[in-house]
mmCIF file with all atom_site columns, C-alpha atoms in Angstrom:
data_model
loop_
_atom_site.group_PDB
_atom_site.id
_atom_site.type_symbol
_atom_site.label_atom_id
_atom_site.label_alt_id
_atom_site.label_comp_id
_atom_site.label_asym_id
_atom_site.label_entity_id
_atom_site.label_seq_id
_atom_site.pdbx_PDB_ins_code
_atom_site.Cartn_x
_atom_site.Cartn_y
_atom_site.Cartn_z
_atom_site.occupancy
_atom_site.B_iso_or_equiv
_atom_site.pdbx_formal_charge
_atom_site.auth_seq_id
_atom_site.auth_comp_id
_atom_site.auth_asym_id
_atom_site.auth_atom_id
_atom_site.pdbx_PDB_model_num
ATOM 1   C CA . MET V 1 1   ? 0.533   7.480   10.910  1.00 72.00 ? 48  MET V CA 1
ATOM 2   C CA . TYR V 1 2   ? -1.235  5.873   13.853  1.00 91.00 ? 49  TYR V CA 1
ATOM 3   C CA . ASP V 1 3   ? -0.604  5.485   17.557  1.00 92.00 ? 50  ASP V CA 1
ATOM 4   C CA . GLN V 1 4   ? 2.027   2.923   18.434  1.00 94.00 ? 51  GLN V CA 1
ATOM 5   C CA . SER V 1 5   ? -0.397  0.164   19.370  1.00 94.00 ? 52  SER V CA 1
ATOM 6   C CA . LYS V 1 6   ? -2.116  0.365   15.984  1.00 96.00 ? 53  LYS V CA 1
ATOM 7   C CA . VAL V 1 7   ? 1.221   0.476   14.170  1.00 96.00 ? 54  VAL V CA 1
ATOM 8   C CA . SER V 1 8   ? 2.327   -2.652  16.021  1.00 95.00 ? 55  SER V CA 1
ATOM 9   C CA . ASP V 1 9   ? -0.967  -4.383  15.232  1.00 96.00 ? 56  ASP V CA 1
ATOM 10  C CA . LEU V 1 10  ? -0.643  -3.575  11.538  1.00 97.00 ? 57  LEU V CA 1
ATOM 11  C CA . ILE V 1 11  ? 2.940   -4.804  11.348  1.00 96.00 ? 58  ILE V CA 1
ATOM 12  C CA . ARG V 1 12  ? 1.938   -8.089  12.977  1.00 96.00 ? 59  ARG V CA 1
ATOM 13  C CA . PHE V 1 13  ? -1.016  -8.278  10.634  1.00 98.00 ? 60  PHE V CA 1
ATOM 14  C CA . ALA V 1 14  ? 1.292   -7.830  7.649   1.00 97.00 ? 61  ALA V CA 1
ATOM 15  C CA . ARG V 1 15  ? 3.551   -10.612 8.986   1.00 97.00 ? 62  ARG V CA 1
ATOM 16  C CA . ILE V 1 16  ? 6.717   -8.590  8.468   1.00 97.00 ? 63  ILE V CA 1
ATOM 17  C CA . GLU V 1 17  ? 9.599   -10.004 10.465  1.00 97.00 ? 64  GLU V CA 1
ATOM 18  C CA . ALA V 1 18  ? 13.376  -10.256 10.586  1.00 98.00 ? 65  ALA V CA 1
ATOM 19  C CA . GLY V 1 19  ? 14.755  -11.394 7.248   1.00 98.00 ? 66  GLY V CA 1
ATOM 20  C CA . SER V 1 20  ? 11.648  -10.504 5.225   1.00 98.00 ? 67  SER V CA 1
ATOM 21  C CA . THR V 1 21  ? 11.805  -8.920  1.791   1.00 98.00 ? 68  THR V CA 1
ATOM 22  C CA . VAL V 1 22  ? 9.194   -6.157  1.629   1.00 98.00 ? 69  VAL V CA 1
ATOM 23  C CA . ILE V 1 23  ? 8.024   -3.927  -1.208  1.00 98.00 ? 70  ILE V CA 1
ATOM 24  C CA . ASP V 1 24  ? 6.535   -0.661  0.062   1.00 98.00 ? 71  ASP V CA 1
ATOM 25  C CA . VAL V 1 25  ? 4.520   0.793   -2.836  1.00 98.00 ? 72  VAL V CA 1
ATOM 26  C CA . TYR V 1 26  ? 4.243   4.590   -3.064  1.00 96.00 ? 73  TYR V CA 1
ATOM 27  C CA . PRO V 1 27  ? 5.946   5.124   0.306   1.00 95.00 ? 74  PRO V CA 1
ATOM 28  C CA . GLY V 1 28  ? 5.194   8.837   0.738   1.00 92.00 ? 75  GLY V CA 1
ATOM 29  C CA . ASP V 1 29  ? 7.603   10.301  3.279   1.00 93.00 ? 76  ASP V CA 1
ATOM 30  C CA . GLY V 1 30  ? 9.003   6.858   4.018   1.00 96.00 ? 77  GLY V CA 1
ATOM 31  C CA . ASP V 1 31  ? 7.578   6.323   7.502   1.00 96.00 ? 78  ASP V CA 1
ATOM 32  C CA . TRP V 1 32  ? 6.594   2.732   6.790   1.00 97.00 ? 79  TRP V CA 1
ATOM 33  C CA . THR V 1 33  ? 9.817   2.052   4.904   1.00 98.00 ? 80  THR V CA 1
ATOM 34  C CA . ARG V 1 34  ? 11.811  3.101   7.978   1.00 98.00 ? 81  ARG V CA 1
ATOM 35  C CA . LEU V 1 35  ? 9.731   0.890   10.257  1.00 97.00 ? 82  LEU V CA 1
ATOM 36  C CA . PHE V 1 36  ? 10.079  -2.081  7.941   1.00 98.00 ? 83  PHE V CA 1
ATOM 37  C CA . SER V 1 37  ? 13.823  -1.470  7.631   1.00 98.00 ? 84  SER V CA 1
ATOM 38  C CA . ASP V 1 38  ? 14.191  -1.663  11.404  1.00 98.00 ? 85  ASP V CA 1
ATOM 39  C CA . ILE V 1 39  ? 12.175  -4.879  11.577  1.00 98.00 ? 86  ILE V CA 1
ATOM 40  C CA . VAL V 1 40  ? 13.670  -6.877  8.706   1.00 98.00 ? 87  VAL V CA 1
ATOM 41  C CA . GLY V 1 41  ? 17.222  -6.131  9.845   1.00 98.00 ? 88  GLY V CA 1
ATOM 42  C CA . SER V 1 42  ? 20.455  -6.885  8.081   1.00 96.00 ? 89  SER V CA 1
ATOM 43  C CA . GLU V 1 43  ? 19.169  -10.157 6.627   1.00 97.00 ? 90  GLU V CA 1
ATOM 44  C CA . GLY V 1 44  ? 16.086  -8.538  5.123   1.00 98.00 ? 91  GLY V CA 1
ATOM 45  C CA . ARG V 1 45  ? 15.437  -6.000  2.416   1.00 98.00 ? 92  ARG V CA 1
ATOM 46  C CA . VAL V 1 46  ? 12.946  -3.175  1.830   1.00 98.00 ? 93  VAL V CA 1
ATOM 47  C CA . TYR V 1 47  ? 12.253  -1.889  -1.675  1.00 98.00 ? 94  TYR V CA 1
ATOM 48  C CA . SER V 1 48  ? 10.683  1.547   -1.575  1.00 98.00 ? 95  SER V CA 1
ATOM 49  C CA . PHE V 1 49  ? 8.815   1.554   -4.884  1.00 98.00 ? 96  PHE V CA 1
ATOM 50  C CA . VAL V 1 50  ? 7.603   4.819   -6.421  1.00 96.00 ? 97  VAL V CA 1
ATOM 51  C CA . PRO V 1 51  ? 5.341   4.287   -9.435  1.00 95.00 ? 98  PRO V CA 1
ATOM 52  C CA . ALA V 1 52  ? 6.523   6.322   -12.427 1.00 94.00 ? 99  ALA V CA 1
ATOM 53  C CA . GLU V 1 53  ? 2.957   7.605   -12.724 1.00 94.00 ? 100 GLU V CA 1
ATOM 54  C CA . VAL V 1 54  ? 3.500   9.744   -9.597  1.00 92.00 ? 101 VAL V CA 1
ATOM 55  C CA . ALA V 1 55  ? 7.277   10.223  -9.711  1.00 93.00 ? 102 ALA V CA 1
ATOM 56  C CA . HIS V 1 56  ? 6.907   13.714  -11.196 1.00 91.00 ? 103 HIS V CA 1
ATOM 57  C CA . PHE V 1 57  ? 5.347   15.208  -8.059  1.00 93.00 ? 104 PHE V CA 1
ATOM 58  C CA . LYS V 1 58  ? 6.999   18.394  -6.802  1.00 89.00 ? 105 LYS V CA 1
ATOM 59  C CA . ASN V 1 59  ? 8.202   16.769  -3.592  1.00 91.00 ? 106 ASN V CA 1
ATOM 60  C CA . ASP V 1 60  ? 10.397  14.436  -5.724  1.00 95.00 ? 107 ASP V CA 1
ATOM 61  C CA . PRO V 1 61  ? 9.222   11.123  -4.227  1.00 95.00 ? 108 PRO V CA 1
ATOM 62  C CA . VAL V 1 62  ? 12.019  9.118   -5.854  1.00 96.00 ? 109 VAL V CA 1
ATOM 63  C CA . GLY V 1 63  ? 14.659  11.533  -4.564  1.00 96.00 ? 110 GLY V CA 1
ATOM 64  C CA . LEU V 1 64  ? 13.166  11.324  -1.087  1.00 96.00 ? 111 LEU V CA 1
ATOM 65  C CA . MET V 1 65  ? 13.506  7.544   -1.089  1.00 97.00 ? 112 MET V CA 1
ATOM 66  C CA . ARG V 1 66  ? 17.055  7.655   -2.418  1.00 97.00 ? 113 ARG V CA 1
ATOM 67  C CA . THR V 1 67  ? 17.948  10.054  0.386   1.00 97.00 ? 114 THR V CA 1
ATOM 68  C CA . LEU V 1 68  ? 16.226  7.783   2.913   1.00 97.00 ? 115 LEU V CA 1
ATOM 69  C CA . ALA V 1 69  ? 18.262  4.822   1.680   1.00 97.00 ? 116 ALA V CA 1
ATOM 70  C CA . LYS V 1 70  ? 21.432  6.752   2.530   1.00 97.00 ? 117 LYS V CA 1
ATOM 71  C CA . GLU V 1 71  ? 20.436  7.342   6.144   1.00 97.00 ? 118 GLU V CA 1
ATOM 72  C CA . PRO V 1 72  ? 22.544  5.594   8.802   1.00 96.00 ? 119 PRO V CA 1
ATOM 73  C CA . SER V 1 73  ? 21.628  1.918   9.214   1.00 94.00 ? 120 SER V CA 1
ATOM 74  C CA . ARG V 1 74  ? 19.449  1.911   6.086   1.00 98.00 ? 121 ARG V CA 1
ATOM 75  C CA . GLU V 1 75  ? 21.715  -0.348  4.035   1.00 97.00 ? 122 GLU V CA 1
ATOM 76  C CA . ASN V 1 76  ? 18.769  -2.730  3.673   1.00 98.00 ? 123 ASN V CA 1
ATOM 77  C CA . VAL V 1 77  ? 16.657  -0.130  1.845   1.00 98.00 ? 124 VAL V CA 1
ATOM 78  C CA . GLU V 1 78  ? 16.652  0.401   -1.904  1.00 98.00 ? 125 GLU V CA 1
ATOM 79  C CA . ALA V 1 79  ? 14.671  3.013   -3.816  1.00 97.00 ? 126 ALA V CA 1
ATOM 80  C CA . ALA V 1 80  ? 13.059  1.771   -7.025  1.00 97.00 ? 127 ALA V CA 1
ATOM 81  C CA . SER V 1 81  ? 10.831  3.334   -9.654  1.00 97.00 ? 128 SER V CA 1
ATOM 82  C CA . ALA V 1 82  ? 9.120   2.164   -12.824 1.00 96.00 ? 129 ALA V CA 1
ATOM 83  C CA . ASP V 1 83  ? 5.686   2.088   -14.383 1.00 95.00 ? 130 ASP V CA 1
ATOM 84  C CA . LEU V 1 84  ? 3.235   0.341   -12.081 1.00 94.00 ? 131 LEU V CA 1
ATOM 85  C CA . VAL V 1 85  ? 2.999   -2.791  -14.173 1.00 93.00 ? 132 VAL V CA 1
ATOM 86  C CA . ALA V 1 86  ? 6.803   -2.905  -14.547 1.00 95.00 ? 133 ALA V CA 1
ATOM 87  C CA . MET V 1 87  ? 7.264   -3.194  -10.777 1.00 96.00 ? 134 MET V CA 1
ATOM 88  C CA . PRO V 1 88  ? 8.369   -6.857  -11.057 1.00 95.00 ? 135 PRO V CA 1
ATOM 89  C CA . LYS V 1 89  ? 11.279  -5.778  -13.296 1.00 95.00 ? 136 LYS V CA 1
ATOM 90  C CA . VAL V 1 90  ? 12.871  -3.552  -10.631 1.00 97.00 ? 137 VAL V CA 1
ATOM 91  C CA . THR V 1 91  ? 12.151  -5.569  -7.487  1.00 97.00 ? 138 THR V CA 1
ATOM 92  C CA . PRO V 1 92  ? 13.006  -9.138  -6.436  1.00 97.00 ? 139 PRO V CA 1
ATOM 93  C CA . PRO V 1 93  ? 10.612  -11.869 -5.290  1.00 98.00 ? 140 PRO V CA 1
ATOM 94  C CA . ALA V 1 94  ? 9.089   -10.602 -2.048  1.00 98.00 ? 141 ALA V CA 1
ATOM 95  C CA . ASP V 1 95  ? 7.484   -11.947 1.102   1.00 98.00 ? 142 ASP V CA 1
ATOM 96  C CA . VAL V 1 96  ? 5.192   -8.936  1.561   1.00 98.00 ? 143 VAL V CA 1
ATOM 97  C CA . LEU V 1 97  ? 3.876   -6.166  -0.648  1.00 98.00 ? 144 LEU V CA 1
ATOM 98  C CA . TRP V 1 98  ? 2.508   -3.262  1.377   1.00 98.00 ? 145 TRP V CA 1
ATOM 99  C CA . LEU V 1 99  ? -0.013  -0.826  -0.128  1.00 98.00 ? 146 LEU V CA 1
ATOM 100 C CA . HIS V 1 100 ? -1.078  1.896   2.310   1.00 98.00 ? 147 HIS V CA 1
ATOM 101 C CA . VAL V 1 101 ? -3.967  4.203   1.281   1.00 97.00 ? 148 VAL V CA 1
ATOM 102 C CA . PHE V 1 102 ? -3.021  3.937   -2.390  1.00 97.00 ? 149 PHE V CA 1
ATOM 103 C CA . TYR V 1 103 ? -5.223  1.200   -3.804  1.00 98.00 ? 150 TYR V CA 1
ATOM 104 C CA . HIS V 1 104 ? -8.050  3.635   -4.505  1.00 97.00 ? 151 HIS V CA 1
ATOM 105 C CA . ASP V 1 105 ? -5.616  5.694   -6.607  1.00 96.00 ? 152 ASP V CA 1
ATOM 106 C CA . LEU V 1 106 ? -5.289  2.761   -8.993  1.00 96.00 ? 153 LEU V CA 1
ATOM 107 C CA . HIS V 1 107 ? -8.769  3.748   -10.146 1.00 96.00 ? 154 HIS V CA 1
ATOM 108 C CA . THR V 1 108 ? -7.976  7.409   -10.820 1.00 95.00 ? 155 THR V CA 1
ATOM 109 C CA . ALA V 1 109 ? -7.065  9.122   -14.067 1.00 91.00 ? 156 ALA V CA 1
ATOM 110 C CA . LEU V 1 110 ? -3.694  10.231  -12.698 1.00 89.00 ? 157 LEU V CA 1
ATOM 111 C CA . VAL V 1 111 ? -2.453  6.716   -12.083 1.00 91.00 ? 158 VAL V CA 1
ATOM 112 C CA . GLN V 1 112 ? -4.091  5.228   -15.157 1.00 92.00 ? 159 GLN V CA 1
ATOM 113 C CA . LYS V 1 113 ? -2.665  7.851   -17.527 1.00 87.00 ? 160 LYS V CA 1
ATOM 114 C CA . LYS V 1 114 ? -0.109  5.364   -18.897 1.00 87.00 ? 161 LYS V CA 1
ATOM 115 C CA . GLY V 1 115 ? -2.769  2.739   -19.433 1.00 88.00 ? 162 GLY V CA 1
ATOM 116 C CA . ALA V 1 116 ? -2.245  0.576   -16.352 1.00 90.00 ? 163 ALA V CA 1
ATOM 117 C CA . THR V 1 117 ? -5.348  -0.638  -14.550 1.00 95.00 ? 164 THR V CA 1
ATOM 118 C CA . ALA V 1 118 ? -5.790  -1.962  -11.030 1.00 96.00 ? 165 ALA V CA 1
ATOM 119 C CA . ALA V 1 119 ? -6.265  -5.428  -12.522 1.00 96.00 ? 166 ALA V CA 1
ATOM 120 C CA . ASP V 1 120 ? -2.922  -5.088  -14.321 1.00 96.00 ? 167 ASP V CA 1
ATOM 121 C CA . PHE V 1 121 ? -1.198  -4.049  -11.111 1.00 97.00 ? 168 PHE V CA 1
ATOM 122 C CA . ASN V 1 122 ? -2.731  -6.900  -9.113  1.00 98.00 ? 169 ASN V CA 1
ATOM 123 C CA . ARG V 1 123 ? -1.389  -9.363  -11.664 1.00 97.00 ? 170 ARG V CA 1
ATOM 124 C CA . ALA V 1 124 ? 2.042   -7.724  -11.368 1.00 96.00 ? 171 ALA V CA 1
ATOM 125 C CA . VAL V 1 125 ? 1.903   -8.111  -7.585  1.00 98.00 ? 172 VAL V CA 1
ATOM 126 C CA . TYR V 1 126 ? 0.954   -11.770 -7.966  1.00 98.00 ? 173 TYR V CA 1
ATOM 127 C CA . LYS V 1 127 ? 3.927   -12.279 -10.244 1.00 96.00 ? 174 LYS V CA 1
ATOM 128 C CA . ARG V 1 128 ? 6.328   -10.596 -7.843  1.00 97.00 ? 175 ARG V CA 1
ATOM 129 C CA . LEU V 1 129 ? 5.303   -12.250 -4.546  1.00 98.00 ? 176 LEU V CA 1
ATOM 130 C CA . LYS V 1 130 ? 6.776   -15.548 -3.469  1.00 98.00 ? 177 LYS V CA 1
ATOM 131 C CA . PRO V 1 131 ? 4.359   -18.470 -3.031  1.00 98.00 ? 178 PRO V CA 1
ATOM 132 C CA . GLY V 1 132 ? 2.698   -17.877 0.339   1.00 98.00 ? 179 GLY V CA 1
ATOM 133 C CA . GLY V 1 133 ? 3.587   -14.177 0.165   1.00 98.00 ? 180 GLY V CA 1
ATOM 134 C CA . SER V 1 134 ? 1.239   -11.518 1.510   1.00 98.00 ? 181 SER V CA 1
ATOM 135 C CA . TYR V 1 135 ? -0.400  -8.638  -0.342  1.00 98.00 ? 182 TYR V CA 1
ATOM 136 C CA . VAL V 1 136 ? -1.489  -6.169  2.350   1.00 98.00 ? 183 VAL V CA 1
ATOM 137 C CA . ILE V 1 137 ? -3.898  -3.368  1.488   1.00 98.00 ? 184 ILE V CA 1
ATOM 138 C CA . VAL V 1 138 ? -4.992  -0.593  3.845   1.00 98.00 ? 185 VAL V CA 1
ATOM 139 C CA . ASP V 1 139 ? -7.320  2.073   2.485   1.00 98.00 ? 186 ASP V CA 1
ATOM 140 C CA . HIS V 1 140 ? -10.132 4.524   3.172   1.00 98.00 ? 187 HIS V CA 1
ATOM 141 C CA . ALA V 1 141 ? -13.507 2.790   3.079   1.00 98.00 ? 188 ALA V CA 1
ATOM 142 C CA . ALA V 1 142 ? -16.286 4.058   0.845   1.00 98.00 ? 189 ALA V CA 1
ATOM 143 C CA . ALA V 1 143 ? -19.953 3.264   1.318   1.00 97.00 ? 190 ALA V CA 1
ATOM 144 C CA . ALA V 1 144 ? -20.954 -0.345  0.757   1.00 96.00 ? 191 ALA V CA 1
ATOM 145 C CA . GLY V 1 145 ? -21.959 -0.962  -2.832  1.00 97.00 ? 192 GLY V CA 1
ATOM 146 C CA . SER V 1 146 ? -20.261 2.178   -4.168  1.00 97.00 ? 193 SER V CA 1
ATOM 147 C CA . GLY V 1 147 ? -17.566 0.296   -6.047  1.00 97.00 ? 194 GLY V CA 1
ATOM 148 C CA . THR V 1 148 ? -15.069 2.789   -7.477  1.00 97.00 ? 195 THR V CA 1
ATOM 149 C CA . SER V 1 149 ? -17.440 5.757   -7.795  1.00 97.00 ? 196 SER V CA 1
ATOM 150 C CA . ASP V 1 150 ? -15.741 7.679   -4.959  1.00 97.00 ? 197 ASP V CA 1
ATOM 151 C CA . THR V 1 151 ? -12.097 7.012   -5.780  1.00 97.00 ? 198 THR V CA 1
ATOM 152 C CA . GLN V 1 152 ? -11.561 10.309  -7.580  1.00 95.00 ? 199 GLN V CA 1
ATOM 153 C CA . SER V 1 153 ? -13.866 12.598  -5.620  1.00 97.00 ? 200 SER V CA 1
ATOM 154 C CA . LEU V 1 154 ? -13.512 11.307  -2.048  1.00 98.00 ? 201 LEU V CA 1
ATOM 155 C CA . HIS V 1 155 ? -10.344 9.163   -2.270  1.00 97.00 ? 202 HIS V CA 1
ATOM 156 C CA . ARG V 1 156 ? -12.300 6.190   -0.965  1.00 98.00 ? 203 ARG V CA 1
ATOM 157 C CA . ILE V 1 157 ? -13.095 2.726   -2.307  1.00 98.00 ? 204 ILE V CA 1
ATOM 158 C CA . ASP V 1 158 ? -15.607 0.021   -1.450  1.00 98.00 ? 205 ASP V CA 1
ATOM 159 C CA . PRO V 1 159 ? -13.785 -2.751  0.478   1.00 98.00 ? 206 PRO V CA 1
ATOM 160 C CA . ALA V 1 160 ? -15.943 -5.463  -1.091  1.00 98.00 ? 207 ALA V CA 1
ATOM 161 C CA . PHE V 1 161 ? -14.948 -4.278  -4.549  1.00 98.00 ? 208 PHE V CA 1
ATOM 162 C CA . VAL V 1 162 ? -11.257 -4.386  -3.609  1.00 98.00 ? 209 VAL V CA 1
ATOM 163 C CA . ARG V 1 163 ? -11.608 -7.935  -2.371  1.00 98.00 ? 210 ARG V CA 1
ATOM 164 C CA . GLU V 1 164 ? -13.375 -9.029  -5.550  1.00 98.00 ? 211 GLU V CA 1
ATOM 165 C CA . GLU V 1 165 ? -10.788 -7.374  -7.766  1.00 98.00 ? 212 GLU V CA 1
ATOM 166 C CA . VAL V 1 166 ? -7.752  -8.753  -5.942  1.00 98.00 ? 213 VAL V CA 1
ATOM 167 C CA . GLU V 1 167 ? -9.166  -12.269 -5.741  1.00 98.00 ? 214 GLU V CA 1
ATOM 168 C CA . ALA V 1 168 ? -9.713  -12.128 -9.505  1.00 98.00 ? 215 ALA V CA 1
ATOM 169 C CA . ALA V 1 169 ? -5.914  -11.947 -9.865  1.00 98.00 ? 216 ALA V CA 1
ATOM 170 C CA . GLY V 1 170 ? -5.545  -15.296 -8.068  1.00 98.00 ? 217 GLY V CA 1
ATOM 171 C CA . PHE V 1 171 ? -5.098  -14.139 -4.480  1.00 98.00 ? 218 PHE V CA 1
ATOM 172 C CA . VAL V 1 172 ? -6.900  -15.630 -1.496  1.00 98.00 ? 219 VAL V CA 1
ATOM 173 C CA . LEU V 1 173 ? -8.146  -13.431 1.355   1.00 98.00 ? 220 LEU V CA 1
ATOM 174 C CA . ASP V 1 174 ? -6.232  -14.645 4.407   1.00 98.00 ? 221 ASP V CA 1
ATOM 175 C CA . ALA V 1 175 ? -7.266  -12.140 7.067   1.00 98.00 ? 222 ALA V CA 1
ATOM 176 C CA . GLU V 1 176 ? -9.006  -8.823  7.699   1.00 98.00 ? 223 GLU V CA 1
ATOM 177 C CA . SER V 1 177 ? -8.094  -6.400  10.485  1.00 98.00 ? 224 SER V CA 1
ATOM 178 C CA . THR V 1 178 ? -10.585 -4.079  12.161  1.00 97.00 ? 225 THR V CA 1
ATOM 179 C CA . VAL V 1 179 ? -7.981  -2.062  14.049  1.00 97.00 ? 226 VAL V CA 1
ATOM 180 C CA . LEU V 1 180 ? -8.654  1.039   11.904  1.00 98.00 ? 227 LEU V CA 1
ATOM 181 C CA . VAL V 1 181 ? -12.448 0.783   11.749  1.00 97.00 ? 228 VAL V CA 1
ATOM 182 C CA . ASN V 1 182 ? -14.356 3.975   12.569  1.00 97.00 ? 229 ASN V CA 1
ATOM 183 C CA . LYS V 1 183 ? -18.102 3.416   12.639  1.00 96.00 ? 230 LYS V CA 1
ATOM 184 C CA . ASP V 1 184 ? -18.716 7.162   13.021  1.00 97.00 ? 231 ASP V CA 1
ATOM 185 C CA . ASP V 1 185 ? -17.295 7.911   9.583   1.00 97.00 ? 232 ASP V CA 1
ATOM 186 C CA . PRO V 1 186 ? -20.230 8.794   7.296   1.00 96.00 ? 233 PRO V CA 1
ATOM 187 C CA . HIS V 1 187 ? -18.265 7.684   4.191   1.00 97.00 ? 234 HIS V CA 1
ATOM 188 C CA . SER V 1 188 ? -19.690 10.671  2.326   1.00 97.00 ? 235 SER V CA 1
ATOM 189 C CA . ILE V 1 189 ? -16.943 13.257  2.804   1.00 97.00 ? 236 ILE V CA 1
ATOM 190 C CA . LYS V 1 190 ? -13.490 13.608  1.344   1.00 98.00 ? 237 LYS V CA 1
ATOM 191 C CA . VAL V 1 191 ? -10.724 12.017  3.387   1.00 98.00 ? 238 VAL V CA 1
ATOM 192 C CA . PHE V 1 192 ? -8.922  15.377  3.610   1.00 96.00 ? 239 PHE V CA 1
ATOM 193 C CA . ASP V 1 193 ? -11.915 17.135  5.161   1.00 97.00 ? 240 ASP V CA 1
ATOM 194 C CA . PRO V 1 194 ? -10.892 18.445  8.623   1.00 96.00 ? 241 PRO V CA 1
ATOM 195 C CA . ALA V 1 195 ? -13.962 16.738  10.076  1.00 96.00 ? 242 ALA V CA 1
ATOM 196 C CA . ILE V 1 196 ? -12.547 13.285  9.314   1.00 97.00 ? 243 ILE V CA 1
ATOM 197 C CA . LYS V 1 197 ? -8.896  13.691  8.287   1.00 96.00 ? 244 LYS V CA 1
ATOM 198 C CA . GLY V 1 198 ? -6.727  11.133  10.069  1.00 95.00 ? 245 GLY V CA 1
ATOM 199 C CA . GLU V 1 199 ? -9.795  9.369   11.472  1.00 96.00 ? 246 GLU V CA 1
ATOM 200 C CA . THR V 1 200 ? -11.366 7.809   8.395   1.00 98.00 ? 247 THR V CA 1
ATOM 201 C CA . ASP V 1 201 ? -12.874 4.367   8.501   1.00 98.00 ? 248 ASP V CA 1
ATOM 202 C CA . ARG V 1 202 ? -10.138 2.181   7.018   1.00 98.00 ? 249 ARG V CA 1
ATOM 203 C CA . PHE V 1 203 ? -10.117 -1.463  6.047   1.00 98.00 ? 250 PHE V CA 1
ATOM 204 C CA . ALA V 1 204 ? -7.072  -3.731  6.110   1.00 98.00 ? 251 ALA V CA 1
ATOM 205 C CA . PHE V 1 205 ? -6.899  -6.905  4.025   1.00 98.00 ? 252 PHE V CA 1
ATOM 206 C CA . ARG V 1 206 ? -4.154  -9.505  3.884   1.00 98.00 ? 253 ARG V CA 1
ATOM 207 C CA . PHE V 1 207 ? -4.271  -11.570 0.719   1.00 98.00 ? 254 PHE V CA 1
ATOM 208 C CA . VAL V 1 208 ? -1.998  -14.528 0.116   1.00 98.00 ? 255 VAL V CA 1
ATOM 209 C CA . LYS V 1 209 ? -0.544  -15.932 -3.081  1.00 98.00 ? 256 LYS V CA 1
ATOM 210 C CA . PRO V 1 210 ? -1.315  -19.684 -2.937  1.00 97.00 ? 257 PRO V CA 1
#
């Protein structure tokens, strides 16, 4: 996670507010799900979506989200899981879909093992968002022009490639945040390397469904 000022900036950037319906894709330990739950309140809803492609992990990501949904005051949270492209079948029309440091994984063998591509997922997101809804992507930046060549090895992706791919699904880029930019990141080392872990150069895009 980030310091509180950056968290607040990102939440404003995502335009999550009281009453919103939010889909948090591959929520990890649920930190963002908890934050969104607090913000959307009793009139809103947060769907913590674990793609079936990663549901087998030893930490039991689906079980973690089901446990989270049972925490006090989390009545507005629901755990959901299905194949990536089947996400619209287990979630309702949403105001915001949040994808935090996972987009690059859409271009890895692990996530594509059932045949889903990033293009397929983007079309599923388009289908699931309400008109005017926001598709928010935060991820580790790769070197300009690298496309998807570093997604597997460095867990990074070229921001320009992401924009091109998401716009191809019908989305319009609405805003870009620089709150997580780190110009000292060489973009040539793995995001888990102690020299850069937690401080990677990250881009944040907000796309809108027209």
